[in-house]
Tab-separated table of N, CA and C in Angstrom:
chain	number	residue	atom	x	y	z
A	13	MET	N	98.233	71.223	79.040
A	13	MET	CA	97.389	72.744	79.310
A	13	MET	C	96.249	72.749	78.943
A	14	ILE	N	95.410	73.404	79.654
A	14	ILE	CA	93.553	73.738	79.288
A	14	ILE	C	93.486	74.554	78.601
A	15	LYS	N	92.426	74.062	77.520
A	15	LYS	CA	92.172	74.938	76.305
A	15	LYS	C	91.583	76.138	77.057
A	16	GLY	N	91.761	77.679	76.624
A	16	GLY	CA	91.769	78.337	76.736
A	16	GLY	C	93.196	78.764	78.320
A	17	GLU	N	93.566	78.066	78.631
A	17	GLU	CA	94.653	78.343	79.544
A	17	GLU	C	95.995	79.034	78.771
A	18	ILE	N	96.867	80.488	78.828
A	18	ILE	CA	97.682	80.298	78.480
A	18	ILE	C	98.988	80.671	79.236
A	19	SER	N	99.864	79.954	78.732
A	19	SER	CA	101.188	79.641	79.506
A	19	SER	C	102.284	80.266	79.068
A	20	MET	N	102.661	80.814	80.428
A	20	MET	CA	103.898	82.130	80.222
A	20	MET	C	104.940	81.373	81.235
A	21	LEU	N	105.921	81.552	80.678
A	21	LEU	CA	107.711	81.587	81.881
A	21	LEU	C	107.387	82.476	82.903
A	22	TYR	N	107.229	83.757	82.588
A	22	TYR	CA	107.426	84.826	83.488
A	22	TYR	C	106.083	85.322	83.612
A	23	ALA	N	105.967	85.952	84.895
A	23	ALA	CA	104.223	87.003	84.671
A	23	ALA	C	104.897	88.180	84.263
A	24	ALA	N	103.740	88.733	84.055
A	24	ALA	CA	104.064	89.871	83.350
A	24	ALA	C	104.927	90.887	83.892
A	25	THR	N	105.901	91.653	83.444
A	25	THR	CA	106.820	92.755	83.958
A	25	THR	C	106.453	93.893	83.494
A	26	PRO	N	106.468	94.574	84.391
A	26	PRO	CA	106.200	96.290	83.336
A	26	PRO	C	107.674	96.648	83.058
A	27	CYS	N	107.150	97.244	81.857
A	27	CYS	CA	108.367	97.845	81.119
A	27	CYS	C	107.965	99.282	80.802
A	28	LEU	N	108.992	100.579	81.807
A	28	LEU	CA	108.538	101.780	81.858
A	28	LEU	C	110.002	102.312	80.657
A	29	VAL	N	109.316	103.312	79.820
A	29	VAL	CA	110.221	104.037	78.913
A	29	VAL	C	110.288	105.270	78.845
A	30	PHE	N	111.234	105.616	79.312
A	30	PHE	CA	111.418	107.256	79.646
A	30	PHE	C	112.418	108.030	78.064
A	31	SER	N	112.475	109.222	78.304
A	31	SER	CA	113.046	109.858	77.244
A	31	SER	C	114.477	110.752	77.739
A	32	GLY	N	115.338	109.740	78.484
A	32	GLY	CA	116.595	110.557	78.915
A	32	GLY	C	116.434	110.586	80.658
A	33	ARG	N	115.727	110.232	81.358
A	33	ARG	CA	115.547	110.040	82.711
A	33	ARG	C	115.860	108.738	82.850
A	34	ALA	N	115.937	107.452	82.306
A	34	ALA	CA	115.808	106.484	82.902
A	34	ALA	C	117.439	106.091	84.149
A	35	LYS	N	118.582	106.905	83.913
A	35	LYS	CA	119.228	106.574	84.899
A	35	LYS	C	118.429	106.980	86.314
A	36	GLN	N	118.145	108.363	86.293
A	36	GLN	CA	117.365	108.755	87.284
A	36	GLN	C	116.341	107.658	88.206
A	37	ALA	N	115.957	107.004	87.233
A	37	ALA	CA	114.309	106.344	87.567
A	37	ALA	C	115.281	105.359	88.059
A	38	ILE	N	116.019	104.733	87.821
A	38	ILE	CA	116.870	103.552	88.207
A	38	ILE	C	117.374	103.736	89.781
A	39	VAL	N	118.000	104.270	89.559
A	39	VAL	CA	118.264	105.168	91.125
A	39	VAL	C	117.053	104.970	92.259
A	40	TYR	N	115.982	105.841	92.126
A	40	TYR	CA	115.025	106.082	92.731
A	40	TYR	C	114.104	104.655	92.838
A	41	TYR	N	114.196	103.909	91.934
A	41	TYR	CA	113.311	102.644	92.420
A	41	TYR	C	113.951	101.882	93.077
A	42	GLU	N	115.270	101.635	93.083
A	42	GLU	CA	116.343	101.229	93.799
A	42	GLU	C	115.891	101.207	95.084
A	43	ASN	N	115.898	102.861	95.364
A	43	ASN	CA	115.588	102.962	96.812
A	43	ASN	C	114.226	102.574	97.491
A	44	VAL	N	113.196	103.464	96.457
A	44	VAL	CA	111.912	102.981	97.063
A	44	VAL	C	111.841	101.437	97.060
A	45	PHE	N	112.160	100.698	96.524
A	45	PHE	CA	111.798	99.971	96.325
A	45	PHE	C	112.603	98.104	97.001
A	46	GLU	N	113.833	99.009	97.031
A	46	GLU	CA	114.870	97.902	97.733
A	46	GLU	C	114.949	97.264	96.302
A	47	MET	N	115.454	97.343	95.646
A	47	MET	CA	115.741	96.679	94.082
A	47	MET	C	116.699	96.441	93.958
A	48	LYS	N	117.476	95.032	93.226
A	48	LYS	CA	119.091	95.549	93.028
A	48	LYS	C	118.729	95.210	91.416
A	49	ARG	N	119.867	95.663	90.339
A	49	ARG	CA	120.113	95.400	89.458
A	49	ARG	C	120.305	94.219	89.091
A	50	ARG	N	119.748	93.535	87.811
A	50	ARG	CA	120.260	92.393	87.313
A	50	ARG	C	120.591	92.289	86.321
A	51	ARG	N	120.597	93.471	85.418
A	51	ARG	CA	121.163	93.771	84.284
A	51	ARG	C	120.955	95.408	83.893
A	52	ILE	N	122.085	95.775	83.730
A	52	ILE	CA	122.176	97.190	82.772
A	52	ILE	C	122.752	97.597	81.689
A	53	LEU	N	122.045	97.825	80.844
A	53	LEU	CA	122.909	97.927	79.501
A	53	LEU	C	123.226	99.475	78.775
A	54	MET	N	124.221	100.334	78.736
A	54	MET	CA	124.176	101.635	78.390
A	54	MET	C	125.254	101.870	77.240
A	55	ASP	N	124.570	102.910	76.857
A	55	ASP	CA	126.061	103.175	75.698
A	55	ASP	C	126.916	103.552	76.361
A	56	GLU	N	127.996	104.065	75.274
A	56	GLU	CA	129.429	104.074	75.812
A	56	GLU	C	129.466	105.421	76.866
A	57	ALA	N	128.863	106.470	76.388
A	57	ALA	CA	129.061	107.796	77.243
A	57	ALA	C	128.269	107.807	78.428
A	58	GLY	N	127.387	106.330	78.950
A	58	GLY	CA	126.977	106.290	80.211
A	58	GLY	C	125.436	107.504	80.238
A	59	ASP	N	125.304	107.827	79.168
A	59	ASP	CA	124.167	108.745	79.348
A	59	ASP	C	122.763	108.258	78.975
A	60	THR	N	122.537	107.144	77.834
A	60	THR	CA	121.475	106.310	78.003
A	60	THR	C	121.315	104.891	78.011
A	61	VAL	N	120.147	104.450	78.563
A	61	VAL	CA	120.131	103.321	79.165
A	61	VAL	C	118.992	102.669	78.290
A	62	TYR	N	119.689	102.016	77.688
A	62	TYR	CA	119.413	100.609	76.484
A	62	TYR	C	118.388	99.067	76.882
A	63	HIS	N	118.856	98.730	78.551
A	63	HIS	CA	118.080	98.030	79.070
A	63	HIS	C	118.546	97.867	80.435
A	64	ALA	N	117.553	97.990	81.475
A	64	ALA	CA	117.754	97.764	82.931
A	64	ALA	C	116.667	97.079	83.227
A	65	HIS	N	116.982	96.245	84.015
A	65	HIS	CA	116.448	94.842	84.578
A	65	HIS	C	116.434	95.094	86.401
A	66	LEU	N	115.488	95.463	86.537
A	66	LEU	CA	115.971	95.399	88.295
A	66	LEU	C	114.547	94.689	89.165
A	67	SER	N	114.946	93.827	90.377
A	67	SER	CA	114.115	93.295	91.524
A	67	SER	C	114.730	92.916	92.340
A	68	ASN	N	113.575	93.053	93.366
A	68	ASN	CA	113.257	93.043	94.795
A	68	ASN	C	112.844	91.740	94.988
A	69	GLY	N	112.961	90.617	94.071
A	69	GLY	CA	112.379	89.294	94.268
A	69	GLY	C	110.955	88.939	93.997
A	70	ALA	N	110.124	89.900	94.676
A	70	ALA	CA	108.814	89.735	94.201
A	70	ALA	C	108.270	90.449	93.165
A	71	PHE	N	108.872	91.836	92.892
A	71	PHE	CA	108.615	92.656	91.691
A	71	PHE	C	109.714	92.684	91.100
A	72	GLU	N	109.300	92.858	89.411
A	72	GLU	CA	110.629	92.565	88.421
A	72	GLU	C	110.001	94.166	87.792
A	73	LEU	N	111.268	95.007	87.647
A	73	LEU	CA	110.925	95.853	86.889
A	73	LEU	C	111.808	95.947	85.497
A	74	MET	N	111.251	96.269	84.170
A	74	MET	CA	112.500	96.502	83.116
A	74	MET	C	112.209	98.113	82.879
A	75	LEU	N	113.016	98.757	82.188
A	75	LEU	CA	113.215	100.311	81.752
A	75	LEU	C	114.537	100.676	80.812
A	76	TRP	N	114.525	101.557	80.081
A	76	TRP	CA	114.901	102.207	78.777
A	76	TRP	C	114.631	103.593	78.766
A	77	ASP	N	115.554	104.570	77.644
A	77	ASP	CA	115.068	105.353	77.430
A	77	ASP	C	115.491	105.488	76.049
A	78	GLU	N	114.030	105.900	75.319
A	78	GLU	CA	113.683	106.529	73.721
A	78	GLU	C	113.982	107.448	73.260
A	79	SER	N	114.585	107.922	72.592
A	79	SER	CA	114.561	109.444	72.092
A	79	SER	C	112.882	109.525	71.820
A	80	ASN	N	112.440	109.101	71.632
A	80	ASN	CA	110.811	109.677	70.691
A	80	ASN	C	110.015	109.363	71.975
A	81	ALA	N	110.270	108.510	73.085
A	81	ALA	CA	109.396	108.556	73.988
A	81	ALA	C	108.340	109.828	74.677
A	82	PRO	N	107.047	109.476	74.769
A	82	PRO	CA	106.212	111.015	75.198
A	82	PRO	C	106.831	110.883	76.624
A	83	ASN	N	106.639	112.114	76.889
A	83	ASN	CA	107.093	113.060	78.278
A	83	ASN	C	105.921	112.537	79.224
A	84	THR	N	104.909	112.377	79.103
A	84	THR	CA	103.666	112.259	79.668
A	84	THR	C	103.284	110.414	80.072
A	85	SER	N	102.754	110.394	81.089
A	85	SER	CA	102.939	108.982	81.628
A	85	SER	C	101.110	108.653	80.841
A	86	SER	N	101.461	107.252	80.748
A	86	SER	CA	99.809	107.051	80.150
A	86	SER	C	99.089	106.381	81.386
A	87	SER	N	97.909	106.077	81.282
A	87	SER	CA	97.333	105.391	82.277
A	87	SER	C	97.533	104.302	83.277
A	88	LEU	N	98.856	103.600	83.023
A	88	LEU	CA	99.157	102.827	83.400
A	88	LEU	C	99.433	102.731	85.231
A	89	HIS	N	98.162	102.125	85.834
A	89	HIS	CA	98.771	101.897	87.183
A	89	HIS	C	99.233	100.385	87.646
A	90	LEU	N	100.326	100.480	88.187
A	90	LEU	CA	101.077	99.671	88.996
A	90	LEU	C	100.319	99.002	90.173
A	91	LEU	N	99.624	98.298	90.686
A	91	LEU	CA	99.400	97.338	91.740
A	91	LEU	C	100.151	96.765	92.535
A	92	LEU	N	100.898	97.179	93.598
A	92	LEU	CA	101.619	96.392	94.604
A	92	LEU	C	100.842	95.822	95.827
A	93	THR	N	100.839	94.379	95.885
A	93	THR	CA	99.830	93.863	97.282
A	93	THR	C	100.938	93.507	98.023
A	94	PHE	N	100.871	94.302	99.064
A	94	PHE	CA	102.143	93.880	100.577
A	94	PHE	C	101.625	92.727	101.226
A	95	THR	N	103.161	91.635	101.534
A	95	THR	CA	102.600	90.740	103.211
A	95	THR	C	102.186	91.629	104.307
A	96	SER	N	102.859	92.724	104.284
A	96	SER	CA	102.286	93.162	106.010
A	96	SER	C	101.930	94.792	105.606
A	97	LEU	N	101.368	95.619	106.728
A	97	LEU	CA	100.887	96.412	106.604
A	97	LEU	C	102.712	97.588	106.897
A	98	GLU	N	103.306	96.919	107.421
A	98	GLU	CA	104.319	97.659	107.972
A	98	GLU	C	105.015	97.518	106.484
A	99	GLU	N	105.389	97.102	105.350
A	99	GLU	CA	106.021	96.876	104.467
A	99	GLU	C	105.065	98.098	103.514
A	100	LEU	N	103.881	97.784	103.544
A	100	LEU	CA	103.160	99.090	103.017
A	100	LEU	C	103.595	100.330	103.235
A	101	GLU	N	103.707	100.360	104.292
A	101	GLU	CA	103.894	101.853	105.188
A	101	GLU	C	105.261	102.035	104.608
A	102	GLN	N	106.203	101.307	104.837
A	102	GLN	CA	107.552	101.784	104.271
A	102	GLN	C	108.045	102.512	103.053
A	103	VAL	N	106.848	101.504	102.340
A	103	VAL	CA	106.884	101.781	100.582
A	103	VAL	C	106.196	103.198	100.510
A	104	TYR	N	105.217	103.170	100.919
A	104	TYR	CA	104.495	104.392	100.818
A	104	TYR	C	104.751	106.300	101.117
A	105	LEU	N	105.852	105.690	102.599
A	105	LEU	CA	106.532	106.705	103.015
A	105	LEU	C	107.493	107.531	102.026
A	106	ARG	N	108.596	106.045	101.353
A	106	ARG	CA	109.591	106.310	100.649
A	106	ARG	C	108.709	107.244	99.224
A	107	LEU	N	107.767	106.735	98.668
A	107	LEU	CA	107.126	107.504	97.503
A	107	LEU	C	107.163	108.271	97.652
A	108	THR	N	106.048	108.909	98.816
A	108	THR	CA	105.456	110.172	99.037
A	108	THR	C	106.243	111.406	99.296
A	109	THR	N	107.511	110.555	99.914
A	109	THR	CA	108.799	111.713	99.679
A	109	THR	C	108.904	113.027	98.688
A	110	ASP	N	109.042	112.131	97.424
A	110	ASP	CA	109.107	113.182	96.565
A	110	ASP	C	108.227	113.009	94.820
A	111	GLY	N	106.648	112.236	95.680
A	111	GLY	CA	105.748	112.094	94.978
A	111	GLY	C	104.701	112.590	95.269
A	112	GLN	N	103.776	112.640	94.635
A	112	GLN	CA	102.200	113.183	94.859
A	112	GLN	C	101.113	112.315	95.515
A	113	ILE	N	100.935	112.564	96.322
A	113	ILE	CA	99.716	111.391	97.016
A	113	ILE	C	98.217	111.760	96.300
A	114	VAL	N	97.395	110.130	95.490
A	114	VAL	CA	96.719	110.830	94.364
A	114	VAL	C	95.249	110.185	95.743
A	115	THR	N	95.837	109.255	96.641
A	115	THR	CA	94.639	108.824	97.470
A	115	THR	C	95.786	108.208	98.540
A	116	PRO	N	95.249	109.037	99.638
A	116	PRO	CA	96.295	108.915	100.971
A	116	PRO	C	96.225	107.760	101.786
A	117	LEU	N	96.756	106.862	102.352
A	117	LEU	CA	96.902	105.582	102.859
A	117	LEU	C	95.551	105.225	104.000
A	118	ALA	N	94.791	105.101	103.614
A	118	ALA	CA	93.183	104.583	104.847
A	118	ALA	C	92.583	103.128	104.390
A	119	VAL	N	91.724	102.681	105.126
A	119	VAL	CA	91.110	101.458	105.168
A	119	VAL	C	90.119	101.560	103.797
A	120	ALA	N	90.653	101.257	103.130
A	120	ALA	CA	89.291	101.164	101.875
A	120	ALA	C	87.892	100.243	102.060
A	121	ASP	N	86.868	101.244	101.352
A	121	ASP	CA	85.751	100.599	101.307
A	121	ASP	C	85.389	99.080	100.879
A	122	PHE	N	86.350	98.844	100.005
A	122	PHE	CA	86.391	97.503	99.289
A	122	PHE	C	87.296	96.654	100.291
A	123	GLY	N	87.682	96.906	101.340
A	123	GLY	CA	88.510	96.081	102.102
A	123	GLY	C	89.735	96.120	102.564
A	124	GLY	N	90.621	96.293	103.411
A	124	GLY	CA	91.971	96.193	103.293
A	124	GLY	C	92.401	98.259	103.333
A	125	TRP	N	93.842	97.923	103.562
A	125	TRP	CA	94.443	99.395	103.262
A	125	TRP	C	95.216	99.499	101.736
A	126	TYR	N	94.474	101.102	101.568
A	126	TYR	CA	95.035	101.197	100.262
A	126	TYR	C	95.375	102.649	100.008
A	127	ALA	N	96.276	103.073	99.381
A	127	ALA	CA	96.663	104.058	98.787
A	127	ALA	C	97.369	104.063	96.801
A	128	GLN	N	97.199	105.206	96.676
A	128	GLN	CA	98.143	105.618	95.174
A	128	GLN	C	98.896	106.957	95.402
A	129	VAL	N	100.168	106.799	94.684
A	129	VAL	CA	100.919	107.617	95.147
A	129	VAL	C	101.453	107.525	93.297
A	130	ARG	N	101.661	108.936	93.104
A	130	ARG	CA	101.985	109.301	91.485
A	130	ARG	C	103.749	109.607	92.051
A	131	ASP	N	104.594	108.780	90.866
A	131	ASP	CA	106.151	109.240	91.330
A	131	ASP	C	106.605	110.272	90.661
A	132	PRO	N	107.848	110.732	90.747
A	132	PRO	CA	107.818	112.116	89.798
A	132	PRO	C	108.407	111.529	88.650
A	133	PHE	N	108.498	110.746	88.102
A	133	PHE	CA	108.336	110.126	86.531
A	133	PHE	C	107.152	109.574	85.810
A	134	GLY	N	105.730	110.180	87.031
A	134	GLY	CA	104.501	110.555	86.563
A	134	GLY	C	103.731	109.243	86.652
A	135	ILE	N	104.555	107.700	87.292
A	135	ILE	CA	103.831	106.493	87.127
A	135	ILE	C	103.120	106.455	88.629
A	136	LEU	N	101.522	106.272	88.422
A	136	LEU	CA	100.952	105.569	89.773
A	136	LEU	C	101.039	104.265	90.231
A	137	PHE	N	101.252	104.165	91.328
A	137	PHE	CA	101.407	103.100	92.109
A	137	PHE	C	100.481	103.151	93.038
A	138	ALA	N	99.701	102.167	93.089
A	138	ALA	CA	98.239	101.190	93.406
A	138	ALA	C	99.039	100.896	94.896
A	139	LEU	N	99.213	100.541	95.882
A	139	LEU	CA	99.651	100.376	96.840
A	139	LEU	C	98.481	99.507	98.060
A	140	SER	N	98.404	97.981	98.190
A	140	SER	CA	97.597	97.711	99.150
A	140	SER	C	97.693	96.697	100.112
A	141	PHE	N	97.529	96.303	100.972
A	141	PHE	CA	97.668	94.834	101.889
A	141	PHE	C	96.034	95.067	102.477
A	142	SER	N	95.626	93.624	102.794
A	142	SER	CA	94.661	93.108	103.417
A	142	SER	C	95.109	91.611	104.127
A	143	GLU	N	94.871	91.494	105.247
A	143	GLU	CA	95.002	90.362	106.069
A	143	GLU	C	94.496	89.079	105.255
A	144	GLU	N	93.329	89.335	104.637
A	144	GLU	CA	92.623	88.179	104.047
A	144	GLU	C	93.254	87.883	102.531
A	145	GLY	N	94.165	88.950	102.093
A	145	GLY	CA	94.759	88.799	100.691
A	145	GLY	C	93.876	89.334	99.551
A	146	ARG	N	94.509	88.923	98.470
A	146	ARG	CA	93.885	90.105	97.359
A	146	ARG	C	92.530	89.611	96.831
A	147	GLU	N	92.051	88.543	97.415
A	147	GLU	CA	90.761	88.082	96.980
A	147	GLU	C	89.856	87.464	98.222
A	148	SER	N	89.848	88.779	98.961
A	148	SER	CA	89.368	88.554	100.245
A	148	SER	C	87.820	88.098	100.095
A	149	GLU	N	86.990	86.512	101.131
A	149	GLU	CA	86.043	86.325	100.973
A	149	GLU	C	84.845	87.143	101.344
A	150	ALA	N	84.966	88.489	102.063
A	150	ALA	CA	84.072	89.359	101.973
A	150	ALA	C	83.794	90.347	100.945
A	151	LEU	N	84.622	90.143	100.210
A	151	LEU	CA	84.670	90.724	98.684
A	151	LEU	C	83.769	90.321	97.443
A	152	LEU	N	84.380	88.823	97.719
A	152	LEU	CA	83.607	88.008	96.944
A	152	LEU	C	82.444	87.498	96.434
A	153	GLU	N	81.889	87.858	98.458
A	153	GLU	CA	80.560	87.229	98.844
A	153	GLU	C	79.817	88.738	98.523
A	154	ARG	N	80.446	89.789	98.172
A	154	ARG	CA	79.587	91.055	97.664
A	154	ARG	C	79.177	91.446	96.260
A	155	GLU	N	80.178	90.305	95.523
A	155	GLU	CA	79.746	90.145	94.034
A	155	GLU	C	78.541	90.051	93.487
């Protein structure tokens, strides 16, 4: 390992904490992002999610309920970079069905397609796609 480099076993995984709505969120994210349940631990009554791990291969998400979880979201935004405009459009349509459009899907002044949608649970998803990828040469030249 090179000095100043941090080595981690996995990429950072978003963990979303709910106050009794994790079961609803699991179903929602399974549908919107075509995620599969990797693991779910619940109380005996099936009301409280102790731990849920969802994945679609490229996107991992963990979520659970906490009785003292705030009812508002933080300023956390989740950026999802897609491999095609078609995939971005599919997820955008699914999110906007029950979510609130913050920034409509359009070509951004910084290059590529971009949108922001707040889901019914208050999480803001930033969606992007660019033919050149996330760090396009045109953007790097402007810096």
